[in-house]
């Protein structure tokens, strides 16, 4: 066999293996394994559409929320009345929620849960739902979002209620988070670490709310069942691998 022909064959095999590997890696996002399915996990995002979601106060998801590269992302160039948080169609009570997020420089967003889907009564999702903060915290040599200077407003915190021990990955990288709420016990996890734990709906919880920015919102943090939302804070943000298990 000529050396040139041999080189072509080898290159073809290597390219084929590389393409196969890439395809396999791409297919690992926004899918459930057989074990996860058997354990009761369900996808909230199929990687291709906004099925199962709508913009707060709307019937469907507006053009403000787009799909690209297997992620839901905020289209900050959308105009008009498209702006609004993205909300699940379904409600959840006890649950284990996992997802990955990535934020733009100086960006701000959040994962809101237990919200009540009634814009006529509650103008914003955060009037009822509590939030895991999604934020560019910055670094000692680079300023992030201004909220990063506020205690309880950093990435992974229970926003304006309780600080976590979270440490986000460098800007541009994905962060894996988990929110687990079972019979009034709330736990946060970020990038593989348990970062926050608190009991909901007891006297101490009510006291924390009473000194927060939510103190004058009667419905905040009181509901034990509600929907989940991805916040439109006006900054570009990406979410993927959104899955939940009812407990």
XYZ file of N, CA and C in Angstrom:
741
model
N 0.855 -1.190 0.000
C 0.000 0.000 0.000
C 0.889 1.238 0.000
N 0.535 2.206 -0.823
C 1.315 3.432 -0.863
C 1.188 4.175 0.462
N 2.269 4.875 0.826
C 2.278 5.600 2.095
C 1.191 6.682 2.126
N 0.975 7.350 1.001
C -0.030 8.410 0.918
C -1.436 7.867 1.193
N -1.707 6.673 0.606
C -3.019 6.050 0.810
C -3.214 5.657 2.270
N -2.139 5.165 2.887
C -2.200 4.770 4.287
C -2.500 5.976 5.178
N -1.865 7.103 4.869
C -2.090 8.314 5.647
C -3.543 8.774 5.546
N -4.123 8.653 4.359
C -5.517 9.042 4.159
C -6.446 8.171 5.001
N -6.163 6.849 5.011
C -6.987 5.918 5.775
C -6.910 6.225 7.269
N -5.696 6.447 7.772
C -5.499 6.753 9.187
C -6.213 8.043 9.559
N -6.074 9.061 8.704
C -6.723 10.348 8.982
C -8.232 10.201 9.014
N -8.765 9.391 8.103
C -10.211 9.176 8.047
C -10.722 8.504 9.315
N -9.966 7.498 9.794
C -10.344 6.784 11.015
C -10.323 7.718 12.216
N -9.259 8.537 12.310
C -9.135 9.459 13.429
C -10.253 10.487 13.423
N -10.581 10.997 12.236
C -11.660 11.980 12.117
C -12.997 11.369 12.506
N -13.203 10.113 12.066
C -14.450 9.420 12.383
C -14.602 9.215 13.878
N -13.510 8.827 14.536
C -13.544 8.614 15.984
C -13.808 9.919 16.708
N -13.134 10.984 16.231
C -13.310 12.293 16.842
C -14.734 12.764 16.703
N -15.320 12.599 15.513
C -16.692 13.029 15.274
C -17.660 12.225 16.123
N -17.385 10.903 16.235
C -18.244 10.048 17.041
C -18.196 10.459 18.498
N -16.982 10.791 18.982
C -16.823 11.202 20.362
C -17.551 12.506 20.617
N -17.423 13.460 19.683
C -18.078 14.743 19.831
C -19.591 14.566 19.863
N -20.087 13.715 18.962
C -21.522 13.467 18.913
C -22.026 12.881 20.219
N -21.228 11.945 20.775
C -21.609 11.328 22.044
C -21.645 12.355 23.161
N -20.622 13.248 23.169
C -20.569 14.265 24.199
C -21.753 15.224 24.070
N -22.085 15.629 22.841
C -23.197 16.539 22.618
C -24.505 15.932 23.095
N -24.639 14.612 22.950
C -25.882 13.938 23.292
C -26.049 13.694 24.787
N -25.057 14.074 25.575
C -25.162 13.859 27.015
C -25.929 14.983 27.701
N -26.201 16.082 26.990
C -26.907 17.203 27.593
C -28.413 17.080 27.373
N -29.162 17.513 28.376
C -30.624 17.561 28.289
C -31.252 16.193 28.005
N -30.647 15.155 28.558
C -31.190 13.804 28.434
C -31.133 13.135 29.807
N -31.959 12.120 29.974
C -31.968 11.344 31.205
C -31.450 9.941 30.933
N -30.666 9.429 31.856
C -30.220 8.047 31.744
C -31.374 7.128 32.142
N -31.240 5.864 31.829
C -32.265 4.887 32.218
C -32.441 4.861 33.734
N -31.323 4.977 34.453
C -31.387 4.977 35.917
C -32.155 6.192 36.428
N -31.872 7.357 35.838
C -32.573 8.568 36.265
C -34.074 8.447 36.006
N -34.429 7.903 34.859
C -35.851 7.716 34.546
C -36.509 6.783 35.553
N -35.820 5.691 35.875
C -36.359 4.728 36.842
C -36.471 5.326 38.239
N -35.580 6.286 38.532
C -35.589 6.928 39.844
C -36.630 8.037 39.942
N -37.298 8.352 38.831
C -38.372 9.347 38.876
C -38.011 10.737 38.407
N -36.826 10.895 37.817
C -36.438 12.216 37.305
C -37.189 12.525 36.019
N -37.481 13.809 35.794
C -38.083 14.246 34.544
C -37.370 15.499 34.041
N -37.254 15.609 32.731
C -36.640 16.788 32.127
C -37.642 17.930 32.105
N -37.175 19.114 32.464
C -37.995 20.310 32.316
C -37.633 21.068 31.045
N -36.551 20.664 30.386
C -36.096 21.296 29.152
C -35.524 20.225 28.244
N -36.071 20.142 27.010
C -35.643 19.085 26.094
C -34.440 19.453 25.242
N -33.912 20.671 25.419
C -32.735 21.104 24.668
C -33.061 21.689 23.312
N -34.344 21.653 22.926
C -34.725 22.093 21.583
C -35.868 23.101 21.564
N -36.749 23.040 22.562
C -37.935 23.892 22.566
C -38.192 24.443 23.970
N -39.137 25.357 24.061
C -39.577 25.864 25.364
C -40.885 25.197 25.789
N -41.139 24.002 25.262
C -42.334 23.251 25.662
C -42.336 23.063 27.180
N -43.484 23.281 27.791
C -43.590 23.142 29.238
C -43.303 24.423 30.000
N -43.031 25.506 29.253
C -42.705 26.790 29.864
C -43.543 27.906 29.241
N -43.682 28.997 29.963
C -44.311 30.199 29.423
C -43.713 31.412 30.121
N -43.822 32.546 29.490
C -43.376 33.790 30.110
C -44.427 34.235 31.125
N -43.979 34.702 32.261
C -44.896 35.094 33.339
C -45.945 36.078 32.832
N -47.205 35.750 33.044
C -48.297 36.583 32.590
C -48.726 36.328 31.163
N -48.047 35.393 30.469
C -48.366 35.054 29.082
C -48.800 33.588 29.005
N -49.344 33.213 27.868
C -49.726 31.815 27.670
C -48.550 30.970 27.200
N -47.640 31.581 26.454
C -46.494 30.860 25.901
C -45.202 31.614 26.212
N -44.091 30.984 25.873
C -42.799 31.639 26.027
C -42.616 32.655 24.898
N -42.235 33.874 25.237
C -42.041 34.912 24.235
C -40.670 34.775 23.582
N -40.443 35.590 22.540
C -39.181 35.555 21.804
C -38.002 36.030 22.639
N -38.289 36.555 23.798
C -37.216 36.977 24.707
C -36.347 35.777 25.107
N -36.963 34.605 25.165
C -36.239 33.388 25.534
C -36.015 32.539 24.294
N -34.756 32.247 24.008
C -34.372 31.528 22.800
C -33.675 30.218 23.158
N -33.516 29.357 22.142
C -32.800 28.092 22.299
C -31.589 28.111 21.377
N -30.430 27.736 21.911
C -29.226 27.664 21.095
C -28.163 26.825 21.765
N -27.508 25.958 20.983
C -26.446 25.087 21.519
C -26.921 24.298 22.733
N -28.175 23.840 22.690
C -28.696 23.001 23.758
C -29.004 23.720 25.050
N -29.147 25.052 25.002
C -29.432 25.824 26.207
C -30.578 26.800 25.959
N -31.306 27.121 27.013
C -32.231 28.243 27.003
C -31.415 29.481 27.353
N -31.533 30.524 26.546
C -30.803 31.738 26.877
C -31.687 32.961 26.678
N -31.301 34.049 27.321
C -32.069 35.276 27.267
C -31.633 36.116 26.078
N -32.587 36.415 25.211
C -32.334 37.262 24.046
C -32.510 38.722 24.472
N -31.432 39.359 24.891
C -31.525 40.701 25.467
C -31.861 41.757 24.427
N -31.843 41.389 23.144
C -32.179 42.349 22.092
C -33.677 42.401 21.794
N -34.455 41.469 22.382
C -35.897 41.459 22.142
C -36.531 42.719 22.729
N -37.485 43.267 22.029
C -38.107 44.520 22.444
C -39.567 44.300 22.836
N -40.246 45.417 23.112
C -41.679 45.383 23.361
C -42.045 44.686 24.653
N -43.164 43.956 24.596
C -43.690 43.327 25.816
C -43.187 41.902 25.989
N -42.084 41.568 25.313
C -41.542 40.217 25.403
C -40.871 39.933 26.741
N -40.473 40.987 27.449
C -39.701 40.782 28.664
C -40.523 40.088 29.743
N -39.871 39.195 30.475
C -40.549 38.501 31.567
C -39.831 37.219 31.935
N -40.003 36.780 33.166
C -39.387 35.545 33.642
C -40.030 34.342 32.959
N -39.231 33.306 32.744
C -39.721 32.073 32.143
C -40.206 31.150 33.259
N -41.424 30.631 33.132
C -42.080 29.894 34.222
C -42.526 28.516 33.746
N -42.378 27.514 34.597
C -42.871 26.170 34.263
C -44.397 26.158 34.234
N -44.943 25.309 33.400
C -46.399 25.132 33.393
C -46.869 24.342 34.615
N -45.996 23.486 35.128
C -46.353 22.610 36.250
C -45.946 23.205 37.593
N -46.638 22.772 38.630
C -46.303 23.142 39.998
C -45.572 21.987 40.681
N -44.803 22.340 41.710
C -44.044 21.330 42.443
C -44.109 21.632 43.935
N -44.120 20.563 44.728
C -44.196 20.693 46.185
C -42.853 20.282 46.786
N -42.691 19.023 47.166
C -41.376 18.530 47.570
C -40.621 18.114 46.311
N -39.389 18.575 46.164
C -38.679 18.312 44.909
C -37.165 18.379 45.077
N -36.507 17.796 44.092
C -35.056 17.905 43.928
C -34.850 18.446 42.516
N -34.304 19.648 42.402
C -34.137 20.339 41.120
C -32.654 20.514 40.816
N -32.254 20.136 39.604
C -30.859 20.296 39.194
C -30.802 20.997 37.836
N -29.769 21.797 37.646
C -29.543 22.435 36.347
C -28.147 23.039 36.290
N -27.759 23.460 35.089
C -26.498 24.156 34.876
C -26.811 25.567 34.397
N -26.024 26.543 34.866
C -26.180 27.912 34.385
C -24.841 28.548 34.078
N -24.903 29.520 33.174
C -23.727 30.309 32.808
C -24.189 31.746 32.639
N -23.441 32.696 33.187
C -23.864 34.095 33.189
C -22.886 34.961 32.395
N -23.393 36.048 31.841
C -22.552 36.998 31.114
C -21.797 37.888 32.097
N -20.814 38.613 31.608
C -20.027 39.501 32.466
C -20.930 40.556 33.101
N -20.803 40.691 34.423
C -21.629 41.607 35.216
C -23.123 41.260 35.122
N -23.423 40.001 34.802
C -24.802 39.570 34.626
C -25.490 39.203 35.928
N -26.834 39.200 35.864
C -27.673 38.907 37.011
C -28.894 38.120 36.535
N -29.250 37.070 37.237
C -30.456 36.295 36.966
C -30.786 35.538 38.241
N -31.663 34.559 38.165
C -31.990 33.792 39.351
C -32.914 32.633 39.040
N -32.916 31.662 39.938
C -33.815 30.514 39.856
C -34.832 30.681 40.973
N -36.070 30.926 40.604
C -37.123 31.238 41.569
C -38.064 30.040 41.687
N -38.476 29.711 42.901
C -39.310 28.534 43.105
C -40.394 28.799 44.142
N -41.435 27.990 44.093
C -42.644 28.148 44.900
C -43.402 29.436 44.544
N -43.228 29.924 43.324
C -43.945 31.127 42.925
C -45.387 30.790 42.543
N -46.257 31.774 42.718
C -47.666 31.635 42.359
C -47.912 32.341 41.034
N -48.473 31.627 40.084
C -48.584 32.106 38.707
C -49.865 32.928 38.514
N -49.884 34.105 39.138
C -51.055 34.974 39.054
C -50.567 36.422 38.997
N -50.277 36.893 37.788
C -49.716 38.239 37.626
C -50.699 39.328 38.014
N -51.994 39.044 37.929
C -52.985 40.050 38.305
C -52.930 40.353 39.801
N -52.506 39.363 40.573
C -52.401 39.524 42.024
C -50.974 39.790 42.465
N -50.049 39.140 41.783
C -48.626 39.289 42.110
C -47.891 39.756 40.851
N -47.510 41.028 40.766
C -46.908 41.581 39.548
C -45.626 40.876 39.105
N -44.880 40.323 40.061
C -43.595 39.704 39.750
C -43.492 38.314 40.371
N -42.676 37.467 39.759
C -42.487 36.118 40.298
C -41.911 36.159 41.705
N -41.056 37.159 41.988
C -40.403 37.219 43.298
C -41.321 37.762 44.398
N -42.543 38.154 44.049
C -43.496 38.552 45.090
C -43.920 37.366 45.938
N -43.796 36.159 45.379
C -44.171 34.949 46.129
C -43.040 33.931 46.213
N -42.239 33.816 45.144
C -41.215 32.782 45.098
C -39.877 33.226 45.659
N -39.205 32.318 46.324
C -37.851 32.575 46.823
C -36.843 32.226 45.736
N -35.621 32.717 45.862
C -34.671 32.673 44.741
C -33.273 32.207 45.132
N -32.736 31.317 44.309
C -31.292 31.067 44.339
C -30.656 32.059 43.361
N -29.756 32.867 43.862
C -29.148 33.910 43.036
C -28.228 33.337 41.969
N -28.319 33.893 40.768
C -27.417 33.602 39.657
C -26.742 34.924 39.313
N -25.405 34.980 39.441
C -24.729 36.276 39.365
C -23.268 36.118 38.949
N -22.750 37.134 38.287
C -21.304 37.240 38.093
C -20.744 37.944 39.322
N -20.110 37.172 40.203
C -19.559 37.736 41.437
C -18.308 38.568 41.202
N -17.650 38.360 40.052
C -16.369 39.018 39.836
C -15.244 38.297 40.551
N -14.080 38.907 40.565
C -12.904 38.352 41.237
C -12.181 39.487 41.959
N -11.140 39.165 42.725
C -10.394 40.247 43.387
C -9.784 41.258 42.415
N -9.637 40.866 41.143
C -9.036 41.782 40.162
C -9.999 42.193 39.050
N -11.277 41.766 39.155
C -12.271 42.135 38.138
C -13.624 42.324 38.797
N -14.216 43.503 38.609
C -15.520 43.768 39.199
C -16.599 42.954 38.497
N -17.468 42.362 39.283
C -18.618 41.667 38.742
C -19.844 42.553 38.844
N -21.005 41.931 38.980
C -22.238 42.690 39.162
C -22.207 43.398 40.519
N -22.832 44.560 40.603
C -22.819 45.343 41.840
C -23.411 44.589 43.021
N -24.359 43.687 42.758
C -24.976 42.926 43.846
C -23.985 42.049 44.593
N -22.875 41.733 43.945
C -21.885 40.851 44.570
C -21.275 41.480 45.821
N -21.437 42.784 45.983
C -20.901 43.466 47.159
C -21.854 43.390 48.347
N -23.044 42.816 48.115
C -24.067 42.771 49.161
C -24.163 41.363 49.741
N -24.096 41.276 51.044
C -24.258 40.003 51.744
C -25.626 39.423 51.410
N -25.693 38.169 51.067
C -26.897 37.419 50.660
C -27.324 37.686 49.218
N -26.500 38.418 48.445
C -26.838 38.680 47.042
C -25.848 38.040 46.074
N -24.941 37.220 46.558
C -23.932 36.623 45.699
C -24.443 35.315 45.078
N -23.738 34.852 44.076
C -24.141 33.631 43.368
C -24.347 32.482 44.348
N -25.491 31.796 44.222
C -25.783 30.654 45.066
C -26.469 30.983 46.372
N -26.608 32.279 46.694
C -27.284 32.658 47.936
C -28.792 32.481 47.824
N -29.454 32.309 48.954
C -30.904 32.415 49.017
C -31.175 33.912 49.068
N -31.513 34.465 47.932
C -31.439 35.907 47.700
C -32.109 36.753 48.789
N -31.290 37.635 49.371
C -31.687 38.607 50.388
C -32.221 37.975 51.669
N -32.016 36.664 51.800
C -32.463 35.966 53.009
C -31.281 35.357 53.753
N -30.476 34.557 53.030
C -29.411 33.811 53.695
C -28.231 33.611 52.747
N -27.036 33.900 53.242
C -25.825 33.708 52.436
C -25.446 32.237 52.401
N -24.828 31.828 51.311
C -24.348 30.457 51.166
C -22.821 30.453 51.197
N -22.254 29.261 51.111
C -20.796 29.137 51.021
C -20.376 28.821 49.584
N -21.209 29.217 48.631
C -20.972 28.888 47.228
C -19.735 29.589 46.681
N -19.108 28.915 45.726
C -18.044 29.520 44.931
C -18.314 29.180 43.484
N -18.592 30.202 42.684
C -18.917 29.942 41.289
C -17.662 29.685 40.479
N -17.833 28.995 39.365
C -16.728 28.747 38.457
C -16.352 30.028 37.715
N -15.165 30.089 37.127
C -14.738 31.294 36.406
C -15.748 31.715 35.342
N -15.802 33.011 35.084
C -16.727 33.557 34.104
C -16.587 32.829 32.769
N -17.723 32.461 32.187
C -17.717 31.741 30.919
C -17.856 30.245 31.079
N -17.687 29.746 32.303
C -17.838 28.318 32.563
C -19.218 28.045 33.166
N -19.668 26.800 33.008
C -20.959 26.386 33.541
C -20.852 26.084 35.031
N -21.917 26.402 35.749
C -22.046 26.058 37.164
C -23.191 25.063 37.324
N -22.950 24.012 38.081
C -23.999 23.021 38.334
C -24.601 23.286 39.704
N -25.934 23.428 39.758
C -26.596 23.720 41.028
C -27.722 22.737 41.284
N -28.068 22.631 42.545
C -29.150 21.755 42.973
C -29.923 22.448 44.085
N -31.239 22.411 43.982
C -32.129 22.945 45.008
C -33.023 21.800 45.461
N -32.957 21.495 46.736
C -33.729 20.376 47.272
C -34.610 20.871 48.412
N -35.920 20.672 48.271
C -36.856 21.118 49.297
C -37.766 19.952 49.672
N -37.681 19.549 50.941
C -38.445 18.393 51.427
C -39.060 18.712 52.782
N -40.376 18.804 52.809
C -41.112 19.003 54.060
C -40.566 20.165 54.887
N -40.262 21.257 54.210
C -39.825 22.459 54.905
C -38.331 22.579 55.113
N -37.551 21.596 54.685
C -36.094 21.698 54.787
C -35.530 21.997 53.406
N -34.863 23.137 53.285
C -34.319 23.590 52.011
C -32.803 23.484 52.020
N -32.249 22.847 50.978
C -30.804 22.708 50.846
C -30.374 23.158 49.460
N -29.263 23.899 49.417
C -28.649 24.320 48.155
C -27.311 23.599 47.985
N -27.010 23.272 46.732
C -25.720 22.696 46.370
C -25.212 23.447 45.143
N -23.891 23.633 45.070
C -23.316 24.307 43.916
C -21.953 23.708 43.603
N -21.826 23.283 42.358
C -20.580 22.683 41.878
C -20.081 21.569 42.799
N -21.038 20.738 43.210
C -20.698 19.543 43.983
C -20.582 19.737 45.475
N -20.832 20.958 45.982
C -20.692 21.212 47.412
C -22.027 21.632 48.020
N -22.288 21.130 49.222
C -23.477 21.531 49.970
C -23.207 22.920 50.543
N -24.002 23.911 50.140
C -23.638 25.299 50.428
C -24.610 26.045 51.337
N -25.806 25.492 51.558
C -26.788 26.224 52.366
C -27.864 25.264 52.847
N -28.339 25.477 54.076
C -29.431 24.678 54.609
C -30.261 25.565 55.540
N -31.578 25.495 55.396
C -32.444 26.314 56.237
C -33.812 25.648 56.334
N -34.496 25.868 57.450
C -35.866 25.399 57.619
C -36.830 26.496 57.190
N -37.790 26.122 56.378
C -38.780 27.071 55.880
C -40.014 27.093 56.777
N -40.713 28.236 56.761
C -42.059 28.386 57.309
C -42.159 28.250 58.833
N -41.042 28.391 59.518
C -41.114 28.401 60.981
C -40.890 29.829 61.482
N -40.804 30.001 62.789
C -40.668 31.335 63.382
C -39.377 32.019 62.933
N -38.305 31.253 62.833
C -37.025 31.831 62.419
C -37.088 32.290 60.963
N -37.761 31.498 60.131
C -37.940 31.866 58.725
C -38.702 33.189 58.614
N -39.769 33.310 59.361
C -40.561 34.538 59.331
C -39.758 35.740 59.811
N -38.867 35.507 60.769
C -38.033 36.597 61.276
C -37.034 37.048 60.211
N -36.468 36.090 59.462
C -35.532 36.449 58.398
C -36.231 37.271 57.317
N -37.463 36.901 56.995
C -38.214 37.657 55.990
C -38.506 39.065 56.499
N -38.762 39.188 57.789
C -39.158 40.485 58.361
C -38.066 41.543 58.271
N -36.814 41.130 58.062
C -35.728 42.111 57.930
C -35.155 42.113 56.509
N -35.877 41.492 55.592
C -35.433 41.442 54.199
C -36.209 42.459 53.362
N -35.848 42.553 52.073
C -36.554 43.446 51.164
C -37.956 42.934 50.840
N -38.271 41.708 51.274
C -39.583 41.114 50.997
C -40.586 41.319 52.132
N -40.206 42.057 53.154
C -41.032 42.180 54.364
C -42.415 42.768 54.090
N -42.530 43.558 53.032
C -43.820 44.162 52.724
C -44.559 43.434 51.593
N -44.142 42.204 51.308
C -44.809 41.366 50.313
C -45.471 40.209 51.059
N -46.756 40.314 51.367
C -47.439 39.329 52.236
C -47.348 37.886 51.758
N -47.272 37.667 50.435
C -47.249 36.295 49.934
C -45.873 35.680 49.847
N -44.824 36.479 50.045
C -43.475 35.949 49.826
C -43.109 34.859 50.829
N -42.584 33.746 50.280
C -42.035 32.690 51.117
C -43.041 31.958 51.965
N -44.322 32.041 51.614
C -45.358 31.403 52.435
C -45.959 30.163 51.786
N -45.778 30.011 50.495
C -46.420 28.915 49.772
C -45.559 27.655 49.774
N -46.211 26.517 49.953
C -45.512 25.236 50.029
C -45.611 24.457 48.721
N -46.213 25.062 47.722
C -46.321 24.460 46.406
C -46.363 25.587 45.382
N -45.648 25.423 44.291
C -45.643 26.480 43.286
C -44.820 26.113 42.070
N -44.652 27.094 41.204
C -43.928 26.877 39.959
C -42.475 27.332 40.080
N -41.701 27.019 39.057
C -40.268 27.338 39.025
C -40.022 28.311 37.887
N -39.131 29.256 38.095
C -38.912 30.302 37.107
C -37.426 30.586 36.900
N -37.083 30.965 35.675
C -35.765 31.474 35.320
C -35.925 32.970 35.107
N -35.146 33.750 35.821
C -35.384 35.189 35.880
C -34.799 35.962 34.700
N -35.622 36.860 34.173
C -35.186 37.837 33.171
C -34.821 39.104 33.923
N -33.523 39.287 34.155
C -33.048 40.474 34.866
C -32.400 41.465 33.893
N -32.570 41.179 32.601
C -32.044 42.087 31.594
C -30.631 41.777 31.134
N -30.020 40.733 31.699
C -28.652 40.361 31.333
C -28.637 38.979 30.700
N -27.691 38.763 29.805
C -27.632 37.484 29.109
C -27.243 36.361 30.070
N -27.995 35.258 29.971
C -27.781 34.108 30.841
C -28.210 32.862 30.081
N -27.603 31.730 30.427
C -27.886 30.461 29.763
C -28.215 29.401 30.815
N -29.167 28.515 30.492
C -29.529 27.398 31.363
C -29.653 26.125 30.525
N -29.242 24.988 31.102
C -29.394 23.699 30.420
C -29.454 22.579 31.458
N -29.700 21.358 30.973
C -29.766 20.169 31.845
C -30.707 20.370 33.017
N -31.869 20.958 32.745
C -32.848 21.255 33.793
C -33.696 20.013 34.038
N -33.594 19.477 35.222
C -34.315 18.243 35.561
C -34.840 18.310 36.987
N -35.909 17.564 37.239
C -36.507 17.620 38.577
C -37.042 16.243 38.951
N -37.053 16.003 40.243
C -37.618 14.774 40.788
C -38.585 15.153 41.904
N -39.823 14.710 41.779
C -40.789 14.961 42.834
C -40.498 14.000 44.002
N -40.531 14.545 45.210
C -40.180 13.757 46.404
C -41.390 13.582 47.314
